[in-house]
Amino acid sequence: RTLYSPAAIGVDNYTKARERIKIQFANVEDKFRSKMLDFATRDSNSMIFTEDLKHMIHLVEENDEDLDLVRKMMLKFSSQNRELRFGSFIFGPVVMRMYYFVNRPKEAYEIFMNPEMDGFFDQLMSFHILMDLLFKNEMYNEVIEVFDVIQKKQVQGSKFPKNAVVLVLAACYKLNTPESYNYAKNLWSELTKFGHYPMRRAGTFAAALALNQNSPHVALEILGSLKQQSYVTIRNLKIAALADLNRPDDTFPILRGALQTDSAVDRKHTFSEEIIARVKSSIEKLDKPDVVQEFDQLENRLRTLNHITLEPLDKQLCSEIAAVTTTAREPRVRQDRRSQQLRPGLEDMF
């Protein structure tokens, strides 16, 4: 599954444009393809113009022949003397939406990495769409490789594009290996060092990975740096981290807090069944009857009032992001870094 909805990355608009161009080319589509096949060969003296490539990107079907034709057209278009191209049309995001539409992640990755196409995809949205397509197809290592390219290029002066950070940490979380954990830790440390505010989703992926790699202390510190502390994934992860740290009684204030919310005003605070089970297991290890009794009472009230859900934490973490918030500056940077310094010792934990 993708992490971002098709609308969030503009695929819905691409689909509408396809429909319009298909109608325009209703009687000449095959003839146009045949002409482009001739023009796209390297020994042809004919040029590939902006409109040619734009049309073919929207006419392409999910077959190897069409995709190979588009690839050849892009390579020739990119290699043509730049002085002869006066158009301002930016192809990168549209091409990536095309690959997303036909679900061809390998081809998208290969053309992005092709040195002959250097600069063609240097747009934040191109990175975003490609990484989401790779994530959708479980090509998590390739997501990380694309992010490494992004960091080297620093397009639009951005070393840490917020949506790319979300996707690379999501890929690390899905890989769930010591190597991906180290990558995520180093990235998070670098983000905080340079004063960046990662998105909440990025933080929850990093924290969940830390939990899966038996580092609840790191998870707790990451979660503590995020806004929206009452958000469902943050609450569940924080409880899991405290349980894994053998501090299950410290989860009680969070659990009680759910019972104190005004359901007429606030969305009901829920906890995953697996998280409640995690707390219960931690409590049993304490061998403290009074703590067990207090937890049992809390759990009964939570169940009675439907605050416990069967929805897995992983599903909550990977729920689809329906919209992308754009800001004037990319990414967000702390205005007063002196007042936002990390607590002593936090960097040592990474």
One Martini backbone bead per residue (centre of mass of N, CA, C, O) as a GRO file, in nm:
protein
  350
    1ARG     BB    1   0.100   0.033   0.015
    2THR     BB    2   0.052   0.351   0.037
    3LEU     BB    3   0.109   0.654   0.214
    4TYR     BB    4  -0.011   0.820  -0.016
    5SER     BB    5  -0.240   0.961  -0.179
    6PRO     BB    6  -0.310   1.031  -0.500
    7ALA     BB    7  -0.397   1.327  -0.442
    8ALA     BB    8  -0.133   1.417  -0.283
    9ILE     BB    9   0.043   1.353  -0.577
   10GLY     BB   10  -0.149   1.409  -0.848
   11VAL     BB   11  -0.286   1.155  -0.994
   12ASP     BB   12  -0.572   1.256  -1.051
   13ASN     BB   13  -0.488   1.477  -1.258
   14TYR     BB   14  -0.346   1.289  -1.453
   15THR     BB   15  -0.595   1.120  -1.524
   16LYS     BB   16  -0.755   1.353  -1.651
   17ALA     BB   17  -0.546   1.422  -1.870
   18ARG     BB   18  -0.559   1.153  -2.015
   19GLU     BB   19  -0.853   1.171  -2.105
   20ARG     BB   20  -0.821   1.422  -2.282
   21ILE     BB   21  -0.593   1.315  -2.473
   22LYS     BB   22  -0.739   1.065  -2.574
   23ILE     BB   23  -0.957   1.224  -2.723
   24GLN     BB   24  -0.770   1.392  -2.912
   25PHE     BB   25  -0.629   1.093  -3.015
   26ALA     BB   26  -0.843   0.889  -3.122
   27ASN     BB   27  -0.741   0.880  -3.453
   28VAL     BB   28  -0.394   0.921  -3.398
   29GLU     BB   29  -0.233   0.743  -3.196
   30ASP     BB   30  -0.079   0.535  -3.373
   31LYS     BB   31   0.063   0.742  -3.552
   32PHE     BB   32   0.215   0.884  -3.324
   33ARG     BB   33   0.377   0.644  -3.226
   34SER     BB   34   0.526   0.585  -3.490
   35LYS     BB   35   0.669   0.857  -3.505
   36MET     BB   36   0.819   0.837  -3.227
   37LEU     BB   37   0.985   0.587  -3.295
   38ASP     BB   38   1.155   0.738  -3.506
   39PHE     BB   39   1.249   0.992  -3.338
   40ALA     BB   40   1.388   0.828  -3.083
   41THR     BB   41   1.618   0.766  -3.235
   42ARG     BB   42   1.954   0.841  -3.239
   43ASP     BB   43   1.976   0.863  -3.573
   44SER     BB   44   1.775   1.080  -3.564
   45ASN     BB   45   1.704   1.421  -3.666
   46SER     BB   46   1.470   1.432  -3.495
   47MET     BB   47   1.283   1.595  -3.264
   48ILE     BB   48   1.189   1.630  -2.923
   49PHE     BB   49   0.918   1.776  -2.803
   50THR     BB   50   0.733   1.880  -2.551
   51GLU     BB   51   0.457   1.783  -2.669
   52ASP     BB   52   0.537   1.498  -2.733
   53LEU     BB   53   0.605   1.404  -2.444
   54LYS     BB   54   0.345   1.488  -2.307
   55HIS     BB   55   0.158   1.303  -2.470
   56MET     BB   56   0.294   1.025  -2.417
   57ILE     BB   57   0.263   1.027  -2.106
   58HIS     BB   58  -0.069   1.017  -2.151
   59LEU     BB   59  -0.076   0.750  -2.354
   60VAL     BB   60   0.031   0.544  -2.191
   61GLU     BB   61   0.071   0.204  -2.141
   62GLU     BB   62   0.083  -0.118  -1.975
   63ASN     BB   63   0.368  -0.154  -2.155
   64ASP     BB   64   0.681  -0.204  -2.276
   65GLU     BB   65   0.668  -0.037  -2.536
   66ASP     BB   66   0.574   0.235  -2.421
   67LEU     BB   67   0.793   0.265  -2.198
   68ASP     BB   68   1.033   0.260  -2.395
   69LEU     BB   69   0.952   0.507  -2.556
   70VAL     BB   70   0.957   0.712  -2.328
   71ARG     BB   71   1.249   0.670  -2.251
   72LYS     BB   72   1.372   0.755  -2.524
   73MET     BB   73   1.246   1.036  -2.529
   74MET     BB   74   1.379   1.142  -2.271
   75LEU     BB   75   1.674   1.103  -2.351
   76LYS     BB   76   1.662   1.284  -2.601
   77PHE     BB   77   1.548   1.538  -2.473
   78SER     BB   78   1.787   1.571  -2.266
   79SER     BB   79   2.025   1.575  -2.497
   80GLN     BB   80   1.941   1.814  -2.613
   81ASN     BB   81   1.985   2.118  -2.685
   82ARG     BB   82   1.901   2.353  -2.453
   83GLU     BB   83   1.872   2.603  -2.649
   84LEU     BB   84   1.612   2.459  -2.801
   85ARG     BB   85   1.468   2.492  -2.514
   86PHE     BB   86   1.192   2.712  -2.406
   87GLY     BB   87   1.039   2.565  -2.215
   88SER     BB   88   0.877   2.538  -1.871
   89PHE     BB   89   0.826   2.250  -1.849
   90ILE     BB   90   0.783   2.009  -1.586
   91PHE     BB   91   0.839   1.660  -1.590
   92GLY     BB   92   0.903   1.494  -1.339
   93PRO     BB   93   0.622   1.454  -1.190
   94VAL     BB   94   0.469   1.339  -1.438
   95VAL     BB   95   0.639   1.089  -1.480
   96MET     BB   96   0.590   0.969  -1.195
   97ARG     BB   97   0.284   0.946  -1.233
   98MET     BB   98   0.297   0.748  -1.460
   99TYR     BB   99   0.439   0.520  -1.304
  100TYR     BB  100   0.221   0.503  -1.090
  101PHE     BB  101  -0.021   0.434  -1.273
  102VAL     BB  102   0.142   0.164  -1.392
  103ASN     BB  103   0.323   0.036  -1.180
  104ARG     BB  104   0.666   0.118  -1.229
  105PRO     BB  105   0.928   0.118  -1.022
  106LYS     BB  106   1.184   0.024  -1.174
  107GLU     BB  107   1.173   0.230  -1.404
  108ALA     BB  108   1.175   0.480  -1.224
  109TYR     BB  109   1.445   0.423  -1.084
  110GLU     BB  110   1.628   0.402  -1.335
  111ILE     BB  111   1.576   0.689  -1.454
  112PHE     BB  112   1.667   0.843  -1.200
  113MET     BB  113   1.969   0.703  -1.202
  114ASN     BB  114   2.033   0.819  -1.469
  115PRO     BB  115   2.286   1.023  -1.577
  116GLU     BB  116   2.132   1.139  -1.836
  117MET     BB  117   1.899   1.264  -1.615
  118ASP     BB  118   2.030   1.493  -1.494
  119GLY     BB  119   1.786   1.721  -1.347
  120PHE     BB  120   1.498   1.618  -1.435
  121PHE     BB  121   1.423   1.532  -1.105
  122ASP     BB  122   1.466   1.828  -0.952
  123GLN     BB  123   1.207   1.765  -0.744
  124LEU     BB  124   1.029   1.715  -0.466
  125MET     BB  125   0.788   1.564  -0.601
  126SER     BB  126   0.948   1.347  -0.745
  127PHE     BB  127   1.058   1.215  -0.494
  128HIS     BB  128   0.791   1.155  -0.354
  129ILE     BB  129   0.661   0.969  -0.567
  130LEU     BB  130   0.885   0.760  -0.592
  131MET     BB  131   0.896   0.670  -0.293
  132ASP     BB  132   0.599   0.578  -0.281
  133LEU     BB  133   0.618   0.364  -0.503
  134LEU     BB  134   0.835   0.194  -0.364
  135PHE     BB  135   0.679   0.144  -0.104
  136LYS     BB  136   0.434   0.002  -0.229
  137ASN     BB  137   0.659  -0.228  -0.348
  138GLU     BB  138   0.877  -0.294  -0.120
  139MET     BB  139   1.136  -0.088  -0.193
  140TYR     BB  140   1.319   0.008   0.063
  141ASN     BB  141   1.616   0.040  -0.028
  142GLU     BB  142   1.546   0.240  -0.259
  143VAL     BB  143   1.441   0.464  -0.083
  144ILE     BB  144   1.714   0.520   0.051
  145GLU     BB  145   1.874   0.581  -0.208
  146VAL     BB  146   1.708   0.827  -0.291
  147PHE     BB  147   1.761   0.992  -0.034
  148ASP     BB  148   2.065   1.017  -0.076
  149VAL     BB  149   2.040   1.186  -0.331
  150ILE     BB  150   1.883   1.421  -0.211
  151GLN     BB  151   2.102   1.510  -0.007
  152LYS     BB  152   2.316   1.581  -0.224
  153LYS     BB  153   2.146   1.790  -0.392
  154GLN     BB  154   1.963   1.998  -0.249
  155VAL     BB  155   1.691   2.084  -0.342
  156GLN     BB  156   1.595   2.395  -0.269
  157GLY     BB  157   1.788   2.374  -0.009
  158SER     BB  158   1.706   2.065   0.066
  159LYS     BB  159   1.796   1.797   0.287
  160PHE     BB  160   1.488   1.768   0.445
  161PRO     BB  161   1.232   1.661   0.316
  162LYS     BB  162   0.953   1.586   0.480
  163ASN     BB  163   0.830   1.351   0.301
  164ALA     BB  164   1.097   1.197   0.267
  165VAL     BB  165   1.141   1.140   0.566
  166VAL     BB  166   0.893   0.972   0.610
  167LEU     BB  167   0.960   0.750   0.394
  168VAL     BB  168   1.239   0.657   0.501
  169LEU     BB  169   1.134   0.576   0.786
  170ALA     BB  170   0.928   0.375   0.683
  171ALA     BB  171   1.136   0.188   0.551
  172CYS     BB  172   1.295   0.125   0.806
  173TYR     BB  173   1.058   0.003   0.960
  174LYS     BB  174   1.002  -0.229   0.756
  175LEU     BB  175   1.280  -0.363   0.772
  176ASN     BB  176   1.382  -0.413   1.064
  177THR     BB  177   1.697  -0.351   1.107
  178PRO     BB  178   1.997  -0.267   1.224
  179GLU     BB  179   2.063  -0.090   0.977
  180SER     BB  180   1.800   0.080   0.967
  181TYR     BB  181   1.828   0.185   1.254
  182ASN     BB  182   2.094   0.337   1.219
  183TYR     BB  183   1.993   0.521   0.999
  184ALA     BB  184   1.763   0.652   1.163
  185LYS     BB  185   1.934   0.761   1.395
  186ASN     BB  186   2.119   0.942   1.226
  187LEU     BB  187   1.897   1.113   1.103
  188TRP     BB  188   1.767   1.217   1.365
  189SER     BB  189   2.022   1.348   1.476
  190GLU     BB  190   2.056   1.545   1.237
  191LEU     BB  191   1.790   1.692   1.258
  192THR     BB  192   1.832   1.801   1.551
  193LYS     BB  193   2.105   1.939   1.508
  194PHE     BB  194   1.968   2.137   1.269
  195GLY     BB  195   1.667   2.218   1.367
  196HIS     BB  196   1.440   2.009   1.295
  197TYR     BB  197   1.089   1.946   1.224
  198PRO     BB  198   0.947   1.673   1.219
  199MET     BB  199   0.707   1.484   1.147
  200ARG     BB  200   0.506   1.286   1.319
  201ARG     BB  201   0.532   1.036   1.136
  202ALA     BB  202   0.837   1.016   1.153
  203GLY     BB  203   0.853   0.972   1.463
  204THR     BB  204   0.680   0.709   1.478
  205PHE     BB  205   0.863   0.536   1.304
  206ALA     BB  206   1.120   0.566   1.475
  207ALA     BB  207   0.998   0.460   1.742
  208ALA     BB  208   0.900   0.184   1.641
  209LEU     BB  209   1.178   0.083   1.559
  210ALA     BB  210   1.307   0.102   1.837
  211LEU     BB  211   1.121  -0.103   1.966
  212ASN     BB  212   1.188  -0.341   1.768
  213GLN     BB  213   1.510  -0.286   1.868
  214ASN     BB  214   1.521  -0.263   2.184
  215SER     BB  215   1.471   0.086   2.226
  216PRO     BB  216   1.274   0.250   2.437
  217HIS     BB  217   1.443   0.502   2.515
  218VAL     BB  218   1.448   0.622   2.231
  219ALA     BB  219   1.147   0.632   2.178
  220LEU     BB  220   1.075   0.826   2.413
  221GLU     BB  221   1.244   1.069   2.313
  222ILE     BB  222   1.113   1.106   2.042
  223LEU     BB  223   0.821   1.146   2.144
  224GLY     BB  224   0.890   1.399   2.328
  225SER     BB  225   0.950   1.587   2.055
  226LEU     BB  226   0.654   1.586   1.990
  227LYS     BB  227   0.367   1.669   1.886
  228GLN     BB  228   0.069   1.565   1.972
  229GLN     BB  229   0.051   1.368   2.241
  230SER     BB  230  -0.262   1.261   2.192
  231TYR     BB  231  -0.200   1.088   1.975
  232VAL     BB  232  -0.251   0.764   1.907
  233THR     BB  233   0.042   0.671   1.835
  234ILE     BB  234   0.187   0.808   2.068
  235ARG     BB  235   0.040   0.672   2.299
  236ASN     BB  236   0.102   0.377   2.226
  237LEU     BB  237   0.414   0.402   2.217
  238LYS     BB  238   0.457   0.508   2.502
  239ILE     BB  239   0.339   0.265   2.648
  240ALA     BB  240   0.530   0.054   2.526
  241ALA     BB  241   0.793   0.177   2.633
  242LEU     BB  242   0.725   0.164   2.936
  243ALA     BB  243   0.682  -0.140   2.944
  244ASP     BB  244   0.976  -0.212   2.839
  245LEU     BB  245   1.097  -0.045   3.102
  246ASN     BB  246   0.941  -0.140   3.359
  247ARG     BB  247   0.688   0.108   3.364
  248PRO     BB  248   0.364   0.053   3.382
  249ASP     BB  249   0.258   0.267   3.595
  250ASP     BB  250   0.323   0.514   3.391
  251THR     BB  251   0.058   0.453   3.211
  252PHE     BB  252  -0.192   0.542   3.378
  253PRO     BB  253  -0.227   0.845   3.305
  254ILE     BB  254  -0.288   0.786   3.007
  255LEU     BB  255  -0.533   0.603   3.050
  256ARG     BB  256  -0.699   0.807   3.217
  257GLY     BB  257  -0.713   1.034   3.005
  258ALA     BB  258  -0.925   0.888   2.824
  259LEU     BB  259  -1.160   0.913   3.049
  260GLN     BB  260  -1.148   1.251   3.051
  261THR     BB  261  -1.264   1.291   2.789
  262ASP     BB  262  -1.474   1.475   2.576
  263SER     BB  263  -1.675   1.318   2.349
  264ALA     BB  264  -1.825   1.581   2.238
  265VAL     BB  265  -1.537   1.711   2.149
  266ASP     BB  266  -1.357   1.464   2.144
  267ARG     BB  267  -1.183   1.219   2.039
  268LYS     BB  268  -1.159   0.907   2.105
  269HIS     BB  269  -0.946   0.740   2.309
  270THR     BB  270  -0.724   0.485   2.199
  271PHE     BB  271  -0.625   0.132   2.227
  272SER     BB  272  -0.444  -0.127   2.163
  273GLU     BB  273  -0.453  -0.450   2.238
  274GLU     BB  274  -0.142  -0.501   2.221
  275ILE     BB  275  -0.071  -0.280   2.432
  276ILE     BB  276  -0.225  -0.387   2.673
  277ALA     BB  277  -0.074  -0.659   2.677
  278ARG     BB  278   0.203  -0.533   2.732
  279VAL     BB  279   0.136  -0.416   3.008
  280LYS     BB  280   0.043  -0.674   3.146
  281SER     BB  281   0.313  -0.824   3.119
  282SER     BB  282   0.478  -0.615   3.283
  283ILE     BB  283   0.316  -0.637   3.550
  284GLU     BB  284   0.362  -0.941   3.611
  285LYS     BB  285   0.676  -0.896   3.669
  286LEU     BB  286   0.646  -0.726   3.942
  287ASP     BB  287   0.475  -0.841   4.176
  288LYS     BB  288   0.210  -0.627   4.226
  289PRO     BB  289  -0.104  -0.632   4.337
  290ASP     BB  290  -0.185  -0.328   4.333
  291VAL     BB  291  -0.116  -0.281   4.033
  292VAL     BB  292  -0.297  -0.498   3.916
  293GLN     BB  293  -0.563  -0.385   4.025
  294GLU     BB  294  -0.551  -0.107   3.891
  295PHE     BB  295  -0.538  -0.211   3.600
  296ASP     BB  296  -0.799  -0.375   3.593
  297GLN     BB  297  -0.982  -0.131   3.635
  298LEU     BB  298  -0.894   0.027   3.389
  299GLU     BB  299  -0.953  -0.184   3.173
  300ASN     BB  300  -1.256  -0.214   3.226
  301ARG     BB  301  -1.330   0.079   3.160
  302LEU     BB  302  -1.216   0.086   2.872
  303ARG     BB  303  -1.397  -0.141   2.762
  304THR     BB  304  -1.677  -0.029   2.835
  305LEU     BB  305  -1.595   0.255   2.663
  306ASN     BB  306  -1.436   0.183   2.397
  307HIS     BB  307  -1.091   0.221   2.416
  308ILE     BB  308  -1.052  -0.060   2.271
  309THR     BB  309  -0.869  -0.187   1.992
  310LEU     BB  310  -0.795  -0.410   1.712
  311GLU     BB  311  -0.611  -0.221   1.584
  312PRO     BB  312  -0.319  -0.216   1.464
  313LEU     BB  313  -0.038  -0.032   1.488
  314ASP     BB  314   0.061  -0.055   1.196
  315LYS     BB  315  -0.197   0.062   1.068
  316GLN     BB  316  -0.173   0.338   1.201
  317LEU     BB  317   0.108   0.418   1.095
  318CYS     BB  318   0.012   0.341   0.772
  319SER     BB  319  -0.180   0.543   0.721
  320GLU     BB  320  -0.323   0.741   0.504
  321ILE     BB  321  -0.223   1.031   0.337
  322ALA     BB  322  -0.442   1.272   0.208
  323ALA     BB  323  -0.247   1.523   0.262
  324VAL     BB  324  -0.037   1.802   0.166
  325THR     BB  325   0.162   2.019   0.336
  326THR     BB  326   0.248   2.343   0.251
  327THR     BB  327   0.536   2.551   0.258
  328ALA     BB  328   0.748   2.809   0.216
  329ARG     BB  329   0.933   2.622   0.379
  330GLU     BB  330   1.199   2.374   0.313
  331PRO     BB  331   1.199   2.299   0.595
  332ARG     BB  332   1.142   2.310   0.916
  333VAL     BB  333   1.274   2.562   1.137
  334ARG     BB  334   1.409   2.674   1.399
  335GLN     BB  335   1.418   2.995   1.531
  336ASP     BB  336   1.514   2.899   1.837
  337ARG     BB  337   1.769   2.700   1.918
  338ARG     BB  338   1.852   2.770   2.211
  339SER     BB  339   1.554   2.682   2.329
  340GLN     BB  340   1.591   2.371   2.167
  341GLN     BB  341   1.775   2.199   2.314
  342LEU     BB  342   1.906   1.924   2.395
  343ARG     BB  343   1.943   1.710   2.617
  344PRO     BB  344   2.170   1.587   2.794
  345GLY     BB  345   2.257   1.277   2.623
  346LEU     BB  346   2.078   1.224   2.371
  347GLU     BB  347   2.293   1.181   2.149
  348ASP     BB  348   2.420   0.927   2.291
  349MET     BB  349   2.166   0.736   2.221
  350PHE     BB  350   2.248   0.720   1.900
   0.00000   0.00000   0.00000
